Amino acid sequence: MVVEQEMTKRTDELIAKWIVLGEYDGPHQAWIKDHGTPVWALVGALPAHSFDGRAVAESYGLPWEAFQAAMAYYQRYKAFIDAKVLLNSSTYG
């Protein structure tokens, strides 16, 4: 239990350091602080990079820690972010 609480605390700190959400935005609209890269864009880029997180981080010019924060945030709000990725990958008309 103590180890789990410590991991949660570290994850909370990592997310707080790197993830930004506007006052009226939902969890699917989070982005990387000082970079403006949406979390959903990083998640959506994973398949094109053979699910290599380091390659995705590099292609977006992000520090590895920022990418890790995005993935931690993604795990908390997976359903919202997956829906955003799906909507953005859909073709219209």
mmCIF file of N, CA, C and O in Angstrom:
data_model
loop_
_atom_site.group_PDB
_atom_site.id
_atom_site.type_symbol
_atom_site.label_atom_id
_atom_site.label_comp_id
_atom_site.label_asym_id
_atom_site.label_seq_id
_atom_site.Cartn_x
_atom_site.Cartn_y
_atom_site.Cartn_z
ATOM 1 N N MET A 1 0.823 -1.202 0.000
ATOM 2 C CA MET A 1 0.000 0.000 0.000
ATOM 3 C C MET A 1 0.865 1.263 0.000
ATOM 4 O O MET A 1 0.583 2.194 -0.716
ATOM 5 N N VAL A 2 1.935 1.284 0.793
ATOM 6 C CA VAL A 2 2.811 2.445 0.861
ATOM 7 C C VAL A 2 3.512 2.663 -0.469
ATOM 8 O O VAL A 2 3.618 3.793 -0.942
ATOM 9 N N VAL A 3 3.969 1.582 -1.098
ATOM 10 C CA VAL A 3 4.643 1.687 -2.395
ATOM 11 C C VAL A 3 3.681 2.240 -3.438
ATOM 12 O O VAL A 3 4.039 3.121 -4.226
ATOM 13 N N GLU A 4 2.458 1.765 -3.439
ATOM 14 C CA GLU A 4 1.445 2.241 -4.391
ATOM 15 C C GLU A 4 1.161 3.728 -4.178
ATOM 16 O O GLU A 4 1.051 4.493 -5.139
ATOM 17 N N GLN A 5 1.074 4.153 -2.939
ATOM 18 C CA GLN A 5 0.833 5.576 -2.649
ATOM 19 C C GLN A 5 2.003 6.435 -3.111
ATOM 20 O O GLN A 5 1.803 7.527 -3.644
ATOM 21 N N GLU A 6 3.216 5.953 -2.921
ATOM 22 C CA GLU A 6 4.407 6.690 -3.348
ATOM 23 C C GLU A 6 4.455 6.792 -4.869
ATOM 24 O O GLU A 6 4.788 7.844 -5.424
ATOM 25 N N MET A 7 4.097 5.712 -5.561
ATOM 26 C CA MET A 7 4.071 5.740 -7.026
ATOM 27 C C MET A 7 3.018 6.716 -7.525
ATOM 28 O O MET A 7 3.250 7.462 -8.475
ATOM 29 N N THR A 8 1.862 6.723 -6.885
ATOM 30 C CA THR A 8 0.798 7.647 -7.261
ATOM 31 C C THR A 8 1.249 9.085 -7.045
ATOM 32 O O THR A 8 1.014 9.949 -7.885
ATOM 33 N N LYS A 9 1.940 9.333 -5.945
ATOM 34 C CA LYS A 9 2.438 10.679 -5.654
ATOM 35 C C LYS A 9 3.428 11.123 -6.728
ATOM 36 O O LYS A 9 3.359 12.243 -7.229
ATOM 37 N N ARG A 10 4.352 10.243 -7.113
ATOM 38 C CA ARG A 10 5.330 10.577 -8.153
ATOM 39 C C ARG A 10 4.650 10.817 -9.489
ATOM 40 O O ARG A 10 5.021 11.727 -10.228
ATOM 41 N N THR A 11 3.645 10.011 -9.797
ATOM 42 C CA THR A 11 2.897 10.189 -11.039
ATOM 43 C C THR A 11 2.160 11.521 -11.019
ATOM 44 O O THR A 11 2.173 12.256 -12.009
ATOM 45 N N ASP A 12 1.536 11.848 -9.903
ATOM 46 C CA ASP A 12 0.840 13.133 -9.759
ATOM 47 C C ASP A 12 1.809 14.294 -9.989
ATOM 48 O O ASP A 12 1.477 15.267 -10.674
ATOM 49 N N GLU A 13 3.003 14.196 -9.409
ATOM 50 C CA GLU A 13 4.006 15.255 -9.559
ATOM 51 C C GLU A 13 4.477 15.381 -11.010
ATOM 52 O O GLU A 13 4.652 16.484 -11.523
ATOM 53 N N LEU A 14 4.674 14.251 -11.674
ATOM 54 C CA LEU A 14 5.098 14.250 -13.070
ATOM 55 C C LEU A 14 4.039 14.899 -13.952
ATOM 56 O O LEU A 14 4.348 15.759 -14.789
ATOM 57 N N ILE A 15 2.793 14.534 -13.750
ATOM 58 C CA ILE A 15 1.694 15.109 -14.521
ATOM 59 C C ILE A 15 1.594 16.610 -14.242
ATOM 60 O O ILE A 15 1.459 17.408 -15.177
ATOM 61 N N ALA A 16 1.686 16.989 -12.973
ATOM 62 C CA ALA A 16 1.596 18.420 -12.627
ATOM 63 C C ALA A 16 2.725 19.228 -13.253
ATOM 64 O O ALA A 16 2.530 20.391 -13.632
ATOM 65 N N LYS A 17 3.883 18.629 -13.388
ATOM 66 C CA LYS A 17 5.041 19.321 -13.959
ATOM 67 C C LYS A 17 4.880 19.568 -15.457
ATOM 68 O O LYS A 17 5.300 20.599 -15.964
ATOM 69 N N TRP A 18 4.262 18.625 -16.186
ATOM 70 C CA TRP A 18 4.277 18.680 -17.644
ATOM 71 C C TRP A 18 2.931 18.867 -18.330
ATOM 72 O O TRP A 18 2.890 19.266 -19.493
ATOM 73 N N ILE A 19 1.836 18.556 -17.675
ATOM 74 C CA ILE A 19 0.534 18.550 -18.352
ATOM 75 C C ILE A 19 -0.271 19.787 -17.987
ATOM 76 O O ILE A 19 -0.372 20.161 -16.827
ATOM 77 N N VAL A 20 -0.862 20.406 -19.009
ATOM 78 C CA VAL A 20 -1.656 21.619 -18.836
ATOM 79 C C VAL A 20 -3.055 21.349 -19.381
ATOM 80 O O VAL A 20 -3.227 20.683 -20.397
ATOM 81 N N LEU A 21 -4.026 21.909 -18.690
ATOM 82 C CA LEU A 21 -5.408 21.805 -19.123
ATOM 83 C C LEU A 21 -6.048 23.167 -18.939
ATOM 84 O O LEU A 21 -5.919 23.768 -17.870
ATOM 85 N N GLY A 22 -6.701 23.654 -19.977
ATOM 86 C CA GLY A 22 -7.372 24.940 -19.877
ATOM 87 C C GLY A 22 -8.515 24.908 -18.875
ATOM 88 O O GLY A 22 -9.002 23.845 -18.498
ATOM 89 N N GLU A 23 -8.938 26.069 -18.465
ATOM 90 C CA GLU A 23 -9.973 26.179 -17.434
ATOM 91 C C GLU A 23 -11.264 25.464 -17.810
ATOM 92 O O GLU A 23 -11.925 24.876 -16.968
ATOM 93 N N TYR A 24 -11.637 25.497 -19.084
ATOM 94 C CA TYR A 24 -12.907 24.904 -19.506
ATOM 95 C C TYR A 24 -12.736 23.678 -20.386
ATOM 96 O O TYR A 24 -13.697 23.185 -20.957
ATOM 97 N N ASP A 25 -11.512 23.192 -20.518
ATOM 98 C CA ASP A 25 -11.253 22.028 -21.366
ATOM 99 C C ASP A 25 -11.534 20.739 -20.607
ATOM 100 O O ASP A 25 -11.370 20.667 -19.397
ATOM 101 N N GLY A 26 -11.902 19.719 -21.362
ATOM 102 C CA GLY A 26 -12.063 18.401 -20.778
ATOM 103 C C GLY A 26 -10.733 17.664 -20.796
ATOM 104 O O GLY A 26 -9.751 18.148 -21.367
ATOM 105 N N PRO A 27 -10.673 16.474 -20.192
ATOM 106 C CA PRO A 27 -9.415 15.734 -20.104
ATOM 107 C C PRO A 27 -8.816 15.383 -21.472
ATOM 108 O O PRO A 27 -7.623 15.167 -21.579
ATOM 109 N N HIS A 28 -9.646 15.349 -22.506
ATOM 110 C CA HIS A 28 -9.160 15.005 -23.846
ATOM 111 C C HIS A 28 -8.387 16.155 -24.500
ATOM 112 O O HIS A 28 -7.777 15.978 -25.544
ATOM 113 N N GLN A 29 -8.369 17.332 -23.887
ATOM 114 C CA GLN A 29 -7.726 18.507 -24.465
ATOM 115 C C GLN A 29 -6.424 18.893 -23.752
ATOM 116 O O GLN A 29 -5.927 19.994 -23.953
ATOM 117 N N ALA A 30 -5.860 18.020 -22.964
ATOM 118 C CA ALA A 30 -4.620 18.319 -22.250
ATOM 119 C C ALA A 30 -3.453 18.406 -23.226
ATOM 120 O O ALA A 30 -3.442 17.752 -24.266
ATOM 121 N N TRP A 31 -2.454 19.222 -22.863
ATOM 122 C CA TRP A 31 -1.274 19.354 -23.715
ATOM 123 C C TRP A 31 -0.022 19.446 -22.867
ATOM 124 O O TRP A 31 -0.080 19.600 -21.649
ATOM 125 N N ILE A 32 1.127 19.370 -23.546
ATOM 126 C CA ILE A 32 2.413 19.434 -22.858
ATOM 127 C C ILE A 32 2.775 20.895 -22.595
ATOM 128 O O ILE A 32 2.811 21.709 -23.517
ATOM 129 N N LYS A 33 3.048 21.204 -21.337
ATOM 130 C CA LYS A 33 3.420 22.551 -20.910
ATOM 131 C C LYS A 33 4.636 23.047 -21.698
ATOM 132 O O LYS A 33 5.590 22.301 -21.917
ATOM 133 N N ASP A 34 4.574 24.288 -22.128
ATOM 134 C CA ASP A 34 5.649 24.968 -22.858
ATOM 135 C C ASP A 34 5.923 24.397 -24.246
ATOM 136 O O ASP A 34 6.851 24.833 -24.913
ATOM 137 N N HIS A 35 5.146 23.421 -24.671
ATOM 138 C CA HIS A 35 5.331 22.843 -26.000
ATOM 139 C C HIS A 35 4.053 22.918 -26.830
ATOM 140 O O HIS A 35 4.120 22.950 -28.049
ATOM 141 N N GLY A 36 2.915 22.890 -26.175
ATOM 142 C CA GLY A 36 1.641 22.978 -26.878
ATOM 143 C C GLY A 36 1.214 21.707 -27.592
ATOM 144 O O GLY A 36 0.226 21.708 -28.311
ATOM 145 N N THR A 37 1.933 20.628 -27.393
ATOM 146 C CA THR A 37 1.592 19.364 -28.051
ATOM 147 C C THR A 37 0.484 18.667 -27.282
ATOM 148 O O THR A 37 0.643 18.392 -26.089
ATOM 149 N N PRO A 38 -0.636 18.378 -27.941
ATOM 150 C CA PRO A 38 -1.718 17.687 -27.239
ATOM 151 C C PRO A 38 -1.352 16.245 -26.888
ATOM 152 O O PRO A 38 -0.672 15.565 -27.664
ATOM 153 N N VAL A 39 -1.816 15.794 -25.743
ATOM 154 C CA VAL A 39 -1.588 14.411 -25.334
ATOM 155 C C VAL A 39 -2.184 13.467 -26.366
ATOM 156 O O VAL A 39 -1.566 12.467 -26.743
ATOM 157 N N TRP A 40 -3.369 13.792 -26.888
ATOM 158 C CA TRP A 40 -4.010 12.899 -27.860
ATOM 159 C C TRP A 40 -3.156 12.745 -29.125
ATOM 160 O O TRP A 40 -3.155 11.677 -29.746
ATOM 161 N N ALA A 41 -2.419 13.781 -29.506
ATOM 162 C CA ALA A 41 -1.567 13.697 -30.697
ATOM 163 C C ALA A 41 -0.422 12.712 -30.475
ATOM 164 O O ALA A 41 -0.053 11.960 -31.385
ATOM 165 N N LEU A 42 0.135 12.712 -29.279
ATOM 166 C CA LEU A 42 1.204 11.769 -28.964
ATOM 167 C C LEU A 42 0.694 10.336 -28.982
ATOM 168 O O LEU A 42 1.339 9.444 -29.543
ATOM 169 N N VAL A 43 -0.468 10.135 -28.386
ATOM 170 C CA VAL A 43 -1.077 8.797 -28.378
ATOM 171 C C VAL A 43 -1.369 8.364 -29.817
ATOM 172 O O VAL A 43 -1.072 7.238 -30.209
ATOM 173 N N GLY A 44 -1.919 9.266 -30.604
ATOM 174 C CA GLY A 44 -2.247 8.945 -31.993
ATOM 175 C C GLY A 44 -1.027 8.677 -32.851
ATOM 176 O O GLY A 44 -1.115 7.958 -33.854
ATOM 177 N N ALA A 45 0.120 9.224 -32.475
ATOM 178 C CA ALA A 45 1.360 9.034 -33.245
ATOM 179 C C ALA A 45 2.055 7.717 -32.930
ATOM 180 O O ALA A 45 2.925 7.280 -33.690
ATOM 181 N N LEU A 46 1.695 7.086 -31.847
ATOM 182 C CA LEU A 46 2.382 5.851 -31.460
ATOM 183 C C LEU A 46 2.358 4.762 -32.536
ATOM 184 O O LEU A 46 3.408 4.192 -32.841
ATOM 185 N N PRO A 47 1.213 4.450 -33.152
ATOM 186 C CA PRO A 47 1.227 3.395 -34.171
ATOM 187 C C PRO A 47 2.172 3.695 -35.339
ATOM 188 O O PRO A 47 2.845 2.795 -35.841
ATOM 189 N N ALA A 48 2.242 4.942 -35.766
ATOM 190 C CA ALA A 48 3.111 5.319 -36.889
ATOM 191 C C ALA A 48 4.588 5.186 -36.534
ATOM 192 O O ALA A 48 5.437 5.144 -37.422
ATOM 193 N N HIS A 49 4.888 5.128 -35.248
ATOM 194 C CA HIS A 49 6.269 4.994 -34.778
ATOM 195 C C HIS A 49 6.493 3.622 -34.132
ATOM 196 O O HIS A 49 7.354 3.468 -33.262
ATOM 197 N N SER A 50 5.720 2.637 -34.576
ATOM 198 C CA SER A 50 5.834 1.259 -34.066
ATOM 199 C C SER A 50 5.768 1.204 -32.545
ATOM 200 O O SER A 50 6.445 0.403 -31.901
ATOM 201 N N PHE A 51 4.954 2.090 -31.964
ATOM 202 C CA PHE A 51 4.738 2.155 -30.517
ATOM 203 C C PHE A 51 6.037 2.406 -29.743
ATOM 204 O O PHE A 51 6.169 2.009 -28.597
ATOM 205 N N ASP A 52 6.966 3.098 -30.390
ATOM 206 C CA ASP A 52 8.230 3.484 -29.769
ATOM 207 C C ASP A 52 8.073 4.891 -29.201
ATOM 208 O O ASP A 52 8.123 5.884 -29.935
ATOM 209 N N GLY A 53 7.875 4.970 -27.893
ATOM 210 C CA GLY A 53 7.646 6.253 -27.247
ATOM 211 C C GLY A 53 8.794 7.229 -27.410
ATOM 212 O O GLY A 53 8.585 8.429 -27.586
ATOM 213 N N ARG A 54 10.003 6.730 -27.378
ATOM 214 C CA ARG A 54 11.159 7.620 -27.552
ATOM 215 C C ARG A 54 11.164 8.240 -28.948
ATOM 216 O O ARG A 54 11.507 9.411 -29.106
ATOM 217 N N ALA A 55 10.773 7.472 -29.943
ATOM 218 C CA ALA A 55 10.708 7.998 -31.314
ATOM 219 C C ALA A 55 9.621 9.067 -31.425
ATOM 220 O O ALA A 55 9.817 10.083 -32.104
ATOM 221 N N VAL A 56 8.496 8.848 -30.768
ATOM 222 C CA VAL A 56 7.427 9.844 -30.783
ATOM 223 C C VAL A 56 7.899 11.124 -30.096
ATOM 224 O O VAL A 56 7.742 12.221 -30.633
ATOM 225 N N ALA A 57 8.495 10.984 -28.919
ATOM 226 C CA ALA A 57 8.997 12.152 -28.187
ATOM 227 C C ALA A 57 9.999 12.923 -29.043
ATOM 228 O O ALA A 57 9.920 14.157 -29.144
ATOM 229 N N GLU A 58 10.896 12.216 -29.673
ATOM 230 C CA GLU A 58 11.904 12.861 -30.514
ATOM 231 C C GLU A 58 11.265 13.569 -31.705
ATOM 232 O O GLU A 58 11.632 14.694 -32.034
ATOM 233 N N SER A 59 10.296 12.927 -32.322
ATOM 234 C CA SER A 59 9.666 13.536 -33.507
ATOM 235 C C SER A 59 8.895 14.812 -33.161
ATOM 236 O O SER A 59 8.735 15.688 -34.001
ATOM 237 N N TYR A 60 8.440 14.922 -31.915
ATOM 238 C CA TYR A 60 7.740 16.124 -31.469
ATOM 239 C C TYR A 60 8.666 17.099 -30.733
ATOM 240 O O TYR A 60 8.214 18.136 -30.244
ATOM 241 N N GLY A 61 9.935 16.745 -30.613
ATOM 242 C CA GLY A 61 10.892 17.614 -29.930
ATOM 243 C C GLY A 61 10.630 17.752 -28.447
ATOM 244 O O GLY A 61 10.842 18.813 -27.868
ATOM 245 N N LEU A 62 10.182 16.660 -27.827
ATOM 246 C CA LEU A 62 9.827 16.681 -26.405
ATOM 247 C C LEU A 62 10.864 15.969 -25.556
ATOM 248 O O LEU A 62 11.432 14.954 -25.981
ATOM 249 N N PRO A 63 11.067 16.452 -24.351
ATOM 250 C CA PRO A 63 11.891 15.694 -23.412
ATOM 251 C C PRO A 63 11.201 14.358 -23.090
ATOM 252 O O PRO A 63 9.963 14.274 -23.077
ATOM 253 N N TRP A 64 11.992 13.351 -22.834
ATOM 254 C CA TRP A 64 11.455 12.032 -22.521
ATOM 255 C C TRP A 64 10.506 12.093 -21.317
ATOM 256 O O TRP A 64 9.454 11.467 -21.300
ATOM 257 N N GLU A 65 10.854 12.866 -20.318
ATOM 258 C CA GLU A 65 10.016 12.984 -19.124
ATOM 259 C C GLU A 65 8.638 13.553 -19.471
ATOM 260 O O GLU A 65 7.622 13.130 -18.914
ATOM 261 N N ALA A 66 8.576 14.486 -20.414
ATOM 262 C CA ALA A 66 7.295 15.057 -20.836
ATOM 263 C C ALA A 66 6.438 13.991 -21.498
ATOM 264 O O ALA A 66 5.222 13.910 -21.271
ATOM 265 N N PHE A 67 7.060 13.157 -22.330
ATOM 266 C CA PHE A 67 6.316 12.066 -22.966
ATOM 267 C C PHE A 67 5.805 11.089 -21.908
ATOM 268 O O PHE A 67 4.654 10.644 -21.976
ATOM 269 N N GLN A 68 6.642 10.780 -20.926
ATOM 270 C CA GLN A 68 6.213 9.882 -19.852
ATOM 271 C C GLN A 68 5.033 10.470 -19.082
ATOM 272 O O GLN A 68 4.104 9.745 -18.721
ATOM 273 N N ALA A 69 5.060 11.765 -18.851
ATOM 274 C CA ALA A 69 3.944 12.427 -18.177
ATOM 275 C C ALA A 69 2.678 12.313 -19.010
ATOM 276 O O ALA A 69 1.584 12.057 -18.485
ATOM 277 N N ALA A 70 2.820 12.488 -20.316
ATOM 278 C CA ALA A 70 1.659 12.370 -21.213
ATOM 279 C C ALA A 70 1.068 10.966 -21.156
ATOM 280 O O ALA A 70 -0.157 10.793 -21.127
ATOM 281 N N MET A 71 1.916 9.961 -21.104
ATOM 282 C CA MET A 71 1.421 8.583 -21.053
ATOM 283 C C MET A 71 0.781 8.275 -19.697
ATOM 284 O O MET A 71 -0.215 7.553 -19.629
ATOM 285 N N ALA A 72 1.309 8.856 -18.634
ATOM 286 C CA ALA A 72 0.692 8.681 -17.314
ATOM 287 C C ALA A 72 -0.685 9.332 -17.294
ATOM 288 O O ALA A 72 -1.655 8.763 -16.772
ATOM 289 N N TYR A 73 -0.774 10.520 -17.877
ATOM 290 C CA TYR A 73 -2.055 11.222 -17.970
ATOM 291 C C TYR A 73 -3.024 10.410 -18.832
ATOM 292 O O TYR A 73 -4.200 10.257 -18.486
ATOM 293 N N TYR A 74 -2.514 9.897 -19.930
ATOM 294 C CA TYR A 74 -3.336 9.073 -20.829
ATOM 295 C C TYR A 74 -3.937 7.884 -20.073
ATOM 296 O O TYR A 74 -5.122 7.569 -20.248
ATOM 297 N N GLN A 75 -3.153 7.232 -19.240
ATOM 298 C CA GLN A 75 -3.661 6.083 -18.494
ATOM 299 C C GLN A 75 -4.823 6.469 -17.581
ATOM 300 O O GLN A 75 -5.738 5.688 -17.379
ATOM 301 N N ARG A 76 -4.811 7.674 -17.076
ATOM 302 C CA ARG A 76 -5.902 8.142 -16.199
ATOM 303 C C ARG A 76 -7.162 8.505 -16.974
ATOM 304 O O ARG A 76 -8.262 8.415 -16.435
ATOM 305 N N TYR A 77 -7.000 8.976 -18.188
ATOM 306 C CA TYR A 77 -8.139 9.474 -18.971
ATOM 307 C C TYR A 77 -8.225 8.792 -20.324
ATOM 308 O O TYR A 77 -8.566 9.400 -21.324
ATOM 309 N N LYS A 78 -7.906 7.515 -20.336
ATOM 310 C CA LYS A 78 -7.806 6.730 -21.563
ATOM 311 C C LYS A 78 -9.052 6.822 -22.435
ATOM 312 O O LYS A 78 -8.949 7.037 -23.637
ATOM 313 N N ALA A 79 -10.209 6.654 -21.865
ATOM 314 C CA ALA A 79 -11.444 6.652 -22.660
ATOM 315 C C ALA A 79 -11.656 7.992 -23.380
ATOM 316 O O ALA A 79 -12.010 8.019 -24.560
ATOM 317 N N PHE A 80 -11.405 9.091 -22.682
ATOM 318 C CA PHE A 80 -11.577 10.416 -23.282
ATOM 319 C C PHE A 80 -10.583 10.639 -24.420
ATOM 320 O O PHE A 80 -10.926 11.137 -25.485
ATOM 321 N N ILE A 81 -9.326 10.284 -24.163
ATOM 322 C CA ILE A 81 -8.282 10.530 -25.150
ATOM 323 C C ILE A 81 -8.415 9.582 -26.334
ATOM 324 O O ILE A 81 -8.251 9.997 -27.483
ATOM 325 N N ASP A 82 -8.770 8.330 -26.085
ATOM 326 C CA ASP A 82 -9.003 7.397 -27.195
ATOM 327 C C ASP A 82 -10.132 7.899 -28.096
ATOM 328 O O ASP A 82 -10.052 7.784 -29.316
ATOM 329 N N ALA A 83 -11.170 8.460 -27.495
ATOM 330 C CA ALA A 83 -12.281 9.006 -28.290
ATOM 331 C C ALA A 83 -11.799 10.169 -29.152
ATOM 332 O O ALA A 83 -12.169 10.270 -30.337
ATOM 333 N N LYS A 84 -10.957 11.038 -28.605
ATOM 334 C CA LYS A 84 -10.415 12.176 -29.362
ATOM 335 C C LYS A 84 -9.547 11.685 -30.516
ATOM 336 O O LYS A 84 -9.644 12.189 -31.634
ATOM 337 N N VAL A 85 -8.708 10.695 -30.265
ATOM 338 C CA VAL A 85 -7.862 10.108 -31.314
ATOM 339 C C VAL A 85 -8.746 9.526 -32.410
ATOM 340 O O VAL A 85 -8.500 9.754 -33.599
ATOM 341 N N LEU A 86 -9.774 8.805 -32.022
ATOM 342 C CA LEU A 86 -10.670 8.192 -32.996
ATOM 343 C C LEU A 86 -11.383 9.249 -33.835
ATOM 344 O O LEU A 86 -11.457 9.138 -35.066
ATOM 345 N N LEU A 87 -11.872 10.278 -33.197
ATOM 346 C CA LEU A 87 -12.536 11.358 -33.944
ATOM 347 C C LEU A 87 -11.576 12.035 -34.920
ATOM 348 O O LEU A 87 -11.961 12.360 -36.037
ATOM 349 N N ASN A 88 -10.349 12.240 -34.510
ATOM 350 C CA ASN A 88 -9.382 12.889 -35.390
ATOM 351 C C ASN A 88 -8.889 11.993 -36.507
ATOM 352 O O ASN A 88 -8.394 12.490 -37.516
ATOM 353 N N SER A 89 -9.021 10.697 -36.352
ATOM 354 C CA SER A 89 -8.578 9.781 -37.401
ATOM 355 C C SER A 89 -9.710 9.431 -38.369
ATOM 356 O O SER A 89 -9.475 8.811 -39.397
ATOM 357 N N SER A 90 -10.926 9.835 -38.043
ATOM 358 C CA SER A 90 -12.073 9.560 -38.911
ATOM 359 C C SER A 90 -12.012 10.407 -40.164
ATOM 360 O O SER A 90 -11.510 11.512 -40.167
ATOM 361 N N THR A 91 -12.527 9.856 -41.219
ATOM 362 C CA THR A 91 -12.632 10.633 -42.454
ATOM 363 C C THR A 91 -14.068 11.097 -42.603
ATOM 364 O O THR A 91 -15.011 10.397 -42.259
ATOM 365 N N TYR A 92 -14.193 12.313 -43.056
ATOM 366 C CA TYR A 92 -15.525 12.903 -43.226
ATOM 367 C C TYR A 92 -15.856 13.012 -44.693
ATOM 368 O O TYR A 92 -15.033 13.420 -45.489
ATOM 369 N N GLY A 93 -17.115 12.679 -44.977
ATOM 370 C CA GLY A 93 -17.699 12.851 -46.282
ATOM 371 C C GLY A 93 -16.905 12.318 -47.368
ATOM 372 O O GLY A 93 -16.767 12.521 -48.452
#
